[in-house]
Coordinates of C-alpha atoms and ligand atoms in Angstrom, one line a residue:
M1 CA -0.1 0.0 -0.1
T2 CA 2.0 2.8 0.5
D3 CA 4.3 2.0 -2.1
D4 CA 1.0 2.0 -4.5
L5 CA 0.4 5.3 -3.0
R6 CA 4.0 7.0 -2.7
K7 CA 4.5 6.6 -6.5
A8 CA 0.3 7.6 -6.7
V9 CA 2.0 11.4 -5.0
E10 CA 4.7 10.9 -7.5
A11 CA 2.6 10.9 -10.4
V12 CA 1.2 13.9 -9.4
L13 CA 4.2 16.6 -8.1
P14 CA 5.0 17.9 -11.6
S15 CA 0.7 19.7 -11.3
V16 CA 0.8 19.8 -7.8
R17 CA 4.4 21.7 -8.6
A18 CA 2.6 24.3 -11.5
D19 CA -0.3 24.5 -9.1
L20 CA 1.7 25.7 -6.5
D21 CA 4.2 28.2 -9.3
A22 CA 0.8 29.6 -10.4
L23 CA -0.2 30.4 -5.9
I24 CA 2.8 31.5 -5.6
R25 CA 2.7 34.6 -8.5
I26 CA -0.7 35.3 -6.4
P27 CA 0.8 39.0 -4.9
S28 CA -1.7 37.5 -1.6
I29 CA -0.2 40.1 0.6
S30 CA -3.1 40.5 3.8
A31 CA -0.8 43.7 5.6
D32 CA -1.6 45.1 2.3
P33 CA -4.5 47.9 2.7
G34 CA -4.9 47.6 -1.4
S35 CA -5.6 44.1 -1.1
A36 CA -8.4 43.1 -1.3
E37 CA -8.8 42.0 -5.0
V38 CA -6.2 40.7 -5.2
M39 CA -6.7 38.6 -1.3
R40 CA -9.9 37.7 -3.9
Q41 CA -8.7 35.9 -6.9
S42 CA -6.1 34.1 -4.7
A43 CA -9.1 32.4 -2.4
E44 CA -10.6 31.8 -5.5
T45 CA -7.5 30.1 -7.0
V46 CA -7.5 27.9 -4.4
A47 CA -11.2 27.5 -4.3
N48 CA -10.8 26.5 -8.1
L49 CA -7.9 23.9 -6.9
F50 CA -9.5 22.0 -4.4
R51 CA -12.7 22.1 -6.6
A52 CA -10.9 20.4 -9.7
V53 CA -9.3 18.0 -6.9
G54 CA -13.2 16.4 -7.0
S55 CA -13.9 18.6 -3.3
P56 CA -18.4 18.9 -4.0
D57 CA -18.5 21.4 -2.1
V58 CA -15.6 24.4 -1.7
Q59 CA -17.1 27.7 0.2
I60 CA -15.2 31.5 0.5
L61 CA -15.7 32.8 3.3
D62 CA -15.7 36.7 3.3
D63 CA -18.7 37.9 5.1
L64 CA -16.6 39.4 7.8
E65 CA -15.7 43.2 8.4
G66 CA -12.2 43.7 8.3
G67 CA -11.7 40.3 7.7
Q68 CA -9.8 38.6 5.1
P69 CA -11.5 36.0 2.4
A70 CA -11.2 32.0 3.4
V71 CA -11.3 28.6 1.8
V72 CA -13.3 26.2 3.0
A73 CA -13.5 22.8 1.3
H74 CA -15.3 19.5 2.1
Y75 CA -14.8 16.1 1.3
P76 CA -17.1 14.5 2.9
A77 CA -16.9 10.9 5.4
P78 CA -17.5 7.8 4.3
P79 CA -19.5 6.3 6.2
G80 CA -17.5 5.9 9.7
Q81 CA -14.5 7.5 8.8
P82 CA -13.1 9.7 10.5
T83 CA -12.4 13.5 9.4
I84 CA -9.2 15.3 9.3
V85 CA -9.0 19.2 8.9
L86 CA -5.7 19.8 6.6
Y87 CA -4.8 23.8 7.7
A88 CA -2.6 26.0 6.0
H89 CA -3.0 30.1 4.5
H90 CA -2.9 31.8 1.2
D91 CA -2.0 35.4 2.5
V92 CA 1.8 35.9 2.5
Q93 CA 4.3 38.9 4.2
P94 CA 5.2 41.4 2.5
T95 CA 8.0 41.1 0.5
G96 CA 10.3 44.2 1.6
D97 CA 13.4 45.7 -1.1
P98 CA 12.1 43.8 -4.1
D99 CA 15.5 44.3 -5.4
G100 CA 16.8 42.7 -2.4
W101 CA 15.2 39.7 -4.0
T102 CA 17.8 37.0 -6.2
S103 CA 14.8 36.6 -8.9
P104 CA 11.7 38.7 -8.6
P105 CA 8.9 37.9 -5.6
F106 CA 6.2 37.0 -7.2
E107 CA 7.7 34.7 -10.0
P108 CA 8.6 30.8 -8.9
T109 CA 12.2 30.4 -9.3
V110 CA 14.1 27.1 -8.8
R111 CA 17.6 27.1 -7.8
G112 CA 20.4 24.0 -6.7
G113 CA 16.7 22.0 -5.7
R114 CA 15.0 24.9 -4.0
L115 CA 12.0 26.9 -5.2
Y116 CA 12.1 31.0 -4.7
G117 CA 10.0 33.5 -4.3
R118 CA 7.1 35.1 -1.0
G119 CA 4.6 32.1 0.6
S120 CA 7.1 29.0 -1.5
S121 CA 7.1 27.6 1.6
D122 CA 5.4 30.3 4.0
D123 CA 3.0 29.3 3.7
K124 CA 2.1 28.2 -0.4
A125 CA 3.4 25.2 0.1
G126 CA 1.1 24.0 3.2
I127 CA -2.1 24.6 0.4
A128 CA 0.6 22.4 -2.3
V129 CA 1.0 19.4 0.2
H130 CA -2.6 19.2 0.8
L131 CA -3.4 19.1 -3.3
A132 CA -1.1 16.6 -3.5
A133 CA -2.6 14.1 -1.6
L134 CA -5.5 14.9 -2.3
R135 CA -5.6 14.4 -6.0
A136 CA -3.5 11.1 -4.4
F137 CA -6.3 9.8 -3.5
D138 CA -7.8 10.8 -6.9
G139 CA -10.5 13.7 -4.9
K140 CA -11.2 10.5 -3.3
P141 CA -9.9 10.0 0.3
P142 CA -10.8 7.2 2.9
I143 CA -11.7 9.5 5.8
G144 CA -13.2 13.2 5.6
V145 CA -11.1 15.8 4.5
T146 CA -12.4 19.4 5.2
V147 CA -9.3 21.5 4.0
F148 CA -9.4 25.0 5.2
I149 CA -7.2 28.0 3.8
E150 CA -6.8 31.1 5.8
G151 CA -6.5 34.1 5.0
E152 CA -5.2 36.4 7.5
E153 CA -2.4 34.7 9.2
E154 CA -0.2 37.3 9.1
I155 CA -1.8 40.2 10.1
G156 CA -2.6 38.3 13.1
S157 CA -5.8 36.9 11.7
P158 CA -7.9 39.4 13.2
T159 CA -11.3 38.3 12.6
L160 CA -10.7 34.5 14.0
G161 CA -12.9 34.6 17.4
P162 CA -16.9 36.1 15.2
F163 CA -15.3 33.5 12.2
L164 CA -15.3 30.5 15.0
E165 CA -18.5 32.0 16.2
R166 CA -19.9 32.1 12.7
H167 CA -18.2 29.5 11.4
K168 CA -17.1 27.4 13.6
D169 CA -19.4 23.9 12.0
K170 CA -17.4 24.3 8.8
I171 CA -14.3 23.4 10.1
A172 CA -15.2 20.6 13.4
G173 CA -12.6 17.0 13.0
D174 CA -11.3 14.9 15.1
V175 CA -7.9 15.3 13.9
I176 CA -6.5 19.0 12.7
V177 CA -2.2 19.0 10.3
I178 CA -1.1 22.2 11.0
A179 CA 1.1 22.8 7.8
D180 CA 3.2 25.7 8.7
S181 CA 6.0 24.8 10.5
G182 CA 9.1 24.2 10.4
N183 CA 11.4 21.4 10.5
Y184 CA 14.6 20.4 12.4
D185 CA 17.0 20.3 9.9
V186 CA 17.3 19.1 6.2
G187 CA 14.8 15.5 5.6
I188 CA 14.7 15.5 9.8
P189 CA 10.1 15.2 9.8
T190 CA 9.6 17.0 12.5
L191 CA 6.9 18.0 14.8
T192 CA 6.1 20.6 16.3
T193 CA 5.2 20.9 19.6
S194 CA 4.9 24.6 21.4
L195 CA 4.3 27.9 19.3
R196 CA 4.6 30.8 21.6
G197 CA 2.0 33.9 21.9
L198 CA 2.3 37.3 19.9
V199 CA 1.4 40.4 21.5
D200 CA 1.9 44.4 19.8
V201 CA 1.9 47.9 21.3
Y202 CA 2.5 51.2 20.0
V203 CA 4.1 53.5 21.9
E204 CA 4.4 57.4 21.1
V205 CA 6.5 59.7 23.1
R206 CA 6.1 63.5 22.7
T207 CA 8.5 66.4 24.4
L208 CA 7.9 68.9 23.1
N209 CA 4.8 71.2 20.8
H210 CA 7.4 71.3 17.7
G211 CA 11.3 70.9 16.4
V212 CA 13.5 73.8 17.7
H213 CA 16.6 74.4 17.4
S214 CA 18.8 72.4 19.0
G215 CA 21.6 74.8 20.0
Q216 CA 19.9 76.5 21.3
Y217 CA 17.8 74.2 23.6
G218 CA 19.4 71.6 23.6
G219 CA 20.6 70.1 27.0
A220 CA 17.5 71.6 29.3
A221 CA 15.0 70.4 27.3
P222 CA 15.1 66.7 26.0
D223 CA 14.3 65.1 22.5
A224 CA 11.2 62.5 21.9
L225 CA 13.5 60.2 20.5
T226 CA 16.7 60.4 23.5
A227 CA 13.5 59.6 25.6
L228 CA 12.0 56.9 23.4
A229 CA 15.0 55.3 23.8
R230 CA 15.8 55.0 27.4
I231 CA 11.7 53.4 27.3
L232 CA 13.1 51.0 24.9
A233 CA 15.9 50.2 26.8
T234 CA 14.0 49.0 29.5
L235 CA 12.7 45.7 27.9
H236 CA 15.6 44.0 28.9
D237 CA 18.3 43.7 31.6
E238 CA 22.0 43.9 30.7
D239 CA 22.4 40.1 29.5
G240 CA 19.5 40.7 27.2
N241 CA 17.1 38.9 29.4
V242 CA 13.4 40.5 29.3
A243 CA 13.7 42.5 31.9
I244 CA 8.9 43.0 32.0
E245 CA 7.9 42.0 35.4
G246 CA 4.7 39.1 34.9
L247 CA 5.5 37.4 31.7
V248 CA 5.4 33.7 31.9
T249 CA 8.2 31.2 32.0
A250 CA 7.6 27.5 30.0
K251 CA 8.7 24.2 31.0
T252 CA 12.2 23.1 29.4
P253 CA 11.4 22.3 26.5
E254 CA 13.6 18.5 26.1
V255 CA 15.5 18.8 22.1
E256 CA 18.6 21.3 21.9
Y257 CA 19.5 23.8 19.4
P258 CA 23.3 24.1 19.0
E259 CA 24.7 26.8 19.4
D260 CA 27.2 27.1 16.3
R261 CA 24.0 25.7 14.3
F262 CA 21.2 29.2 15.8
R263 CA 24.9 31.5 15.2
A264 CA 24.4 30.3 11.2
E265 CA 21.4 29.7 10.7
S266 CA 20.1 33.4 12.7
A267 CA 22.4 34.8 10.1
L268 CA 24.2 36.6 13.2
A269 CA 27.0 38.9 12.3
D270 CA 30.3 38.6 13.9
G271 CA 31.4 39.4 16.4
V272 CA 27.6 40.2 18.0
Q273 CA 26.4 37.6 20.9
L274 CA 23.6 35.9 22.5
I275 CA 21.3 37.1 23.8
G276 CA 19.5 36.3 26.9
S277 CA 20.1 33.2 29.7
G278 CA 18.9 29.6 29.7
T279 CA 20.2 27.2 27.0
L280 CA 18.8 28.2 22.8
A281 CA 15.4 26.0 23.0
E282 CA 14.5 27.1 26.7
R283 CA 15.1 31.6 25.1
L284 CA 13.7 30.8 22.1
W285 CA 10.2 28.4 22.8
A286 CA 10.2 28.9 26.7
K287 CA 10.7 32.6 27.2
P288 CA 9.4 35.4 26.8
T289 CA 11.4 37.7 24.1
A290 CA 10.5 41.2 23.4
S291 CA 12.2 43.5 20.2
V292 CA 11.8 46.7 18.9
L293 CA 9.7 46.9 15.1
A294 CA 9.5 50.1 14.1
L295 CA 10.2 53.2 15.1
D296 CA 8.7 56.8 13.3
T297 CA 11.0 59.5 14.0
T298 CA 13.4 62.3 11.7
R299 CA 15.4 60.3 8.8
V300 CA 18.8 61.1 8.9
A301 CA 18.6 62.7 5.7
D302 CA 16.2 65.0 6.8
A303 CA 18.3 65.8 10.3
S304 CA 18.6 69.5 10.8
N305 CA 19.6 70.3 14.1
T306 CA 16.3 70.4 15.5
L307 CA 15.2 67.9 19.0
I308 CA 12.6 65.8 17.4
P309 CA 9.9 66.1 19.2
V310 CA 7.5 63.4 18.9
A311 CA 8.6 59.6 18.1
R312 CA 6.7 57.1 17.8
A313 CA 8.1 52.8 18.5
K314 CA 5.9 49.0 17.7
V315 CA 7.1 46.4 20.6
S316 CA 6.3 43.2 20.0
V317 CA 6.7 40.6 22.6
R318 CA 6.4 37.2 22.2
L319 CA 5.5 35.0 24.9
A320 CA 6.2 31.2 26.5
P321 CA 2.8 28.6 26.5
G322 CA 1.0 29.4 29.2
D323 CA 1.0 33.3 29.4
D324 CA -2.4 34.4 28.7
A325 CA -1.7 37.0 25.5
L326 CA -4.4 40.4 26.6
R327 CA -3.1 40.2 30.1
A328 CA 0.7 40.3 28.6
R329 CA -0.3 42.8 26.1
K330 CA -1.4 44.6 29.3
I331 CA 1.3 44.4 31.5
L332 CA 3.6 45.3 28.5
A333 CA 1.7 48.8 27.3
E334 CA 1.8 49.1 31.4
H335 CA 6.1 48.8 31.4
L336 CA 6.4 51.2 28.7
A337 CA 4.4 54.2 30.1
N338 CA 5.9 54.3 33.8
H339 CA 9.4 53.7 32.2
A340 CA 8.8 57.7 30.9
P341 CA 12.0 59.2 31.5
W342 CA 12.0 63.1 32.8
G343 CA 8.6 63.7 32.4
A344 CA 8.0 62.7 28.6
Q345 CA 4.1 62.3 27.1
V346 CA 4.0 58.6 26.5
T347 CA 0.7 57.1 24.8
V348 CA -0.1 53.2 24.4
R349 CA -1.7 52.3 21.7
E350 CA -2.6 48.0 22.5
G351 CA -2.3 46.1 18.7
D352 CA -2.6 42.4 18.2
A353 CA -2.3 39.8 20.0
G354 CA -2.5 35.9 19.6
E355 CA -2.2 33.3 22.0
P356 CA 1.1 30.8 22.7
F357 CA 0.2 27.3 22.9
A358 CA 1.7 24.1 23.9
L359 CA 0.6 21.2 21.9
E360 CA -0.7 17.3 23.5
A361 CA 1.8 14.9 21.4
S362 CA -0.3 11.6 22.1
G363 CA -2.4 9.7 20.1
P364 CA -4.0 7.6 18.0
A365 CA -3.6 10.4 14.7
Y366 CA 0.2 11.1 17.0
D367 CA 1.3 7.9 16.2
A368 CA 0.0 7.8 12.7
M369 CA 1.6 10.5 11.4
R370 CA 5.5 9.1 13.0
A371 CA 5.0 6.1 11.4
A372 CA 3.7 7.6 7.8
F373 CA 6.8 10.5 8.5
R374 CA 9.3 7.3 9.1
E375 CA 8.0 6.1 5.9
G376 CA 8.0 9.1 3.6
F377 CA 11.5 10.7 5.2
G378 CA 13.0 7.4 5.6
V379 CA 13.9 9.1 9.6
D380 CA 12.3 8.8 12.9
S381 CA 10.7 12.3 13.1
V382 CA 11.8 14.1 16.2
E383 CA 9.8 17.1 18.7
M384 CA 10.8 20.5 18.7
G385 CA 9.1 23.9 20.1
M386 CA 9.1 27.4 17.8
G387 CA 9.6 30.4 18.4
G388 CA 7.3 31.4 16.3
S389 CA 3.4 31.9 16.7
I390 CA -0.2 30.7 14.9
P391 CA -3.0 31.6 16.8
F392 CA -5.3 29.8 15.2
I393 CA -3.9 26.5 17.0
A394 CA -5.4 27.9 20.5
A395 CA -8.8 28.9 18.9
Y396 CA -8.7 25.3 17.6
S397 CA -8.3 23.8 20.3
A398 CA -10.2 26.2 22.5
N399 CA -12.9 25.5 20.0
F400 CA -12.5 21.7 19.4
P401 CA -11.1 20.4 22.9
N402 CA -11.1 16.6 21.6
A403 CA -9.5 17.7 18.3
E404 CA -6.0 15.9 18.1
I405 CA -4.0 19.0 16.4
L406 CA -0.6 18.1 14.1
C407 CA 1.1 21.4 13.1
V408 CA 4.3 19.8 10.4
S409 CA 6.6 21.6 8.1
A410 CA 5.7 21.0 3.9
G411 CA 9.2 21.1 3.7
A412 CA 10.3 24.2 5.3
D413 CA 14.3 23.7 6.4
P414 CA 16.0 26.5 8.7
D415 CA 17.5 28.2 5.3
T416 CA 13.4 28.5 4.2
R417 CA 13.7 32.2 4.9
A418 CA 10.1 33.3 5.5
H419 CA 9.1 36.5 5.5
G420 CA 12.8 37.8 4.6
L421 CA 14.3 38.2 0.9
D422 CA 14.5 35.1 -1.3
E423 CA 12.6 32.9 0.9
S424 CA 12.2 29.7 -0.4
L425 CA 10.9 26.3 -0.5
L426 CA 13.8 22.8 -0.3
L427 CA 12.1 20.7 -3.0
A428 CA 13.3 17.8 -1.7
D429 CA 11.4 17.4 2.0
F430 CA 8.1 19.7 0.2
E431 CA 8.2 15.9 -1.6
K432 CA 8.4 13.7 1.4
A433 CA 6.1 16.2 3.1
A434 CA 3.7 15.1 0.5
I435 CA 4.0 12.0 0.5
S436 CA 3.8 11.3 4.6
E437 CA 0.5 13.4 4.3
A438 CA -1.0 10.8 2.1
L439 CA 0.5 8.2 4.0
L440 CA -1.5 10.0 7.2
L441 CA -4.4 9.9 5.3
A442 CA -4.6 6.0 4.8
K443 CA -3.6 4.8 7.9
L444 CA -6.1 7.0 9.8
A445 CA -9.0 4.5 7.8
R446 CA -10.6 3.0 10.4
Ligands
BES1 N1 4.3 30.5 9.9 C1 4.7 31.0 10.5 C2 4.7 30.6 11.9 C3 6.4 30.1 12.1 C4 7.4 30.5 12.6 C5 6.5 28.3 12.2 C6 8.3 30.2 12.6 C7 7.2 28.4 12.5 C8 8.3 28.5 12.1 C9 3.1 31.8 10.2 O1 2.7 32.0 9.0 C10 3.9 33.3 10.9 O2 4.8 33.4 10.4 N2 2.7 33.8 12.2 C11 2.9 34.8 12.5 C12 2.1 35.3 13.6 C13 1.2 36.7 14.0 C14 1.2 37.8 12.7 C15 0.6 36.6 14.6 C16 4.0 35.6 13.3 O3 4.9 34.0 13.8 O4 5.2 36.6 13.2
MN2 MN1 2.6 30.3 7.6

């Protein structure tokens, strides 16, 4: 059976690769305010792909104000069979400077066994893996399948709450596969067992009613950027540990992440030290982190010996499993407001919040997935945490507490550069992921 199914997946892979290329050509940047039309086109393309693989019931769900279109495709369960939900997202991050890419971000290009393009791995490969598994069964999987392709993952799933309230029944299942994580290393199938949460806060600091001459008034009147820098400096202690009181630290994960590997994979510049304390696995997966993501202030080219009156920053905090996003966001906002120097006026606006999650990596579907990975990759799978966030997971678990949740990769290895320039997908591992998922569907049939 394994061999037949492997051959069936291999036979459909060329067509799936062509479909993946077509998906990468659609610039489905959910964060772009002008993207409504292209997001719609992206959802329609996804919907048509699953319609063409035999789903009798494909819907585009886009009835929530401020949301992005999601796609749901049903393959009804044969009598007595369980239903599995296959999750991915069709929206992508902005490209950054397109000139910084070796080949244009929305032109799928293969170099050295990797498929380059925005969304190639995060997360259009996830859609393609699901497509491959279904196509290998000629659209008639042995168990019930519901494909759920979200359209707003990369903007923090702003309408997830109301979406689940309204459409929950459409994505019910006994098992869900979230194909949106990464593998521990090339060729190593990986079960992600924890993800961090994420909260954003915008802080604005004002010290002057308008800019004034830096020589005439500087020395006694503080500029806003220096005041903001002092606030931001309080996010960490001298060693780089997060110094915001009250955030949760989770229990230490068992996998080790060697420091030399981390240095290479994180693109750390020469001489730069690692920050924080504890093992790398602890720092990356079990502890909170604080980062300054952006500043609004005077550009260097526009500097004019003027004291800056007002400056803004976007501060991002990742949360360890076990923390509570809304509580943590409030703690962060208060920390920033309470650390203003020199009576500077500080306004804090709370941004997005997504919950962290620790997965219970056991049960019949986990057994089946481990066996499918062993056959699909030829090696045993490993378990690890992930520093990134997928807020949908905690929300799904809250709504379907009995569902087994599997969080896997569609072929993203550590050099995938998701969200960065030259994002790419390792095609060899993509193919193994597709074979593994088809095997999983077969193994779950009673
Ligand atoms: N696929 C990523 C999550 C991820 C990142 C998994 C790295 C494994 C390794 C996902 O699409 C993502 O980037 N999520 C956002 C969520 C946010 C907008 C709430 C993130 O982590 O920044
Ligand atoms: Mn993703």
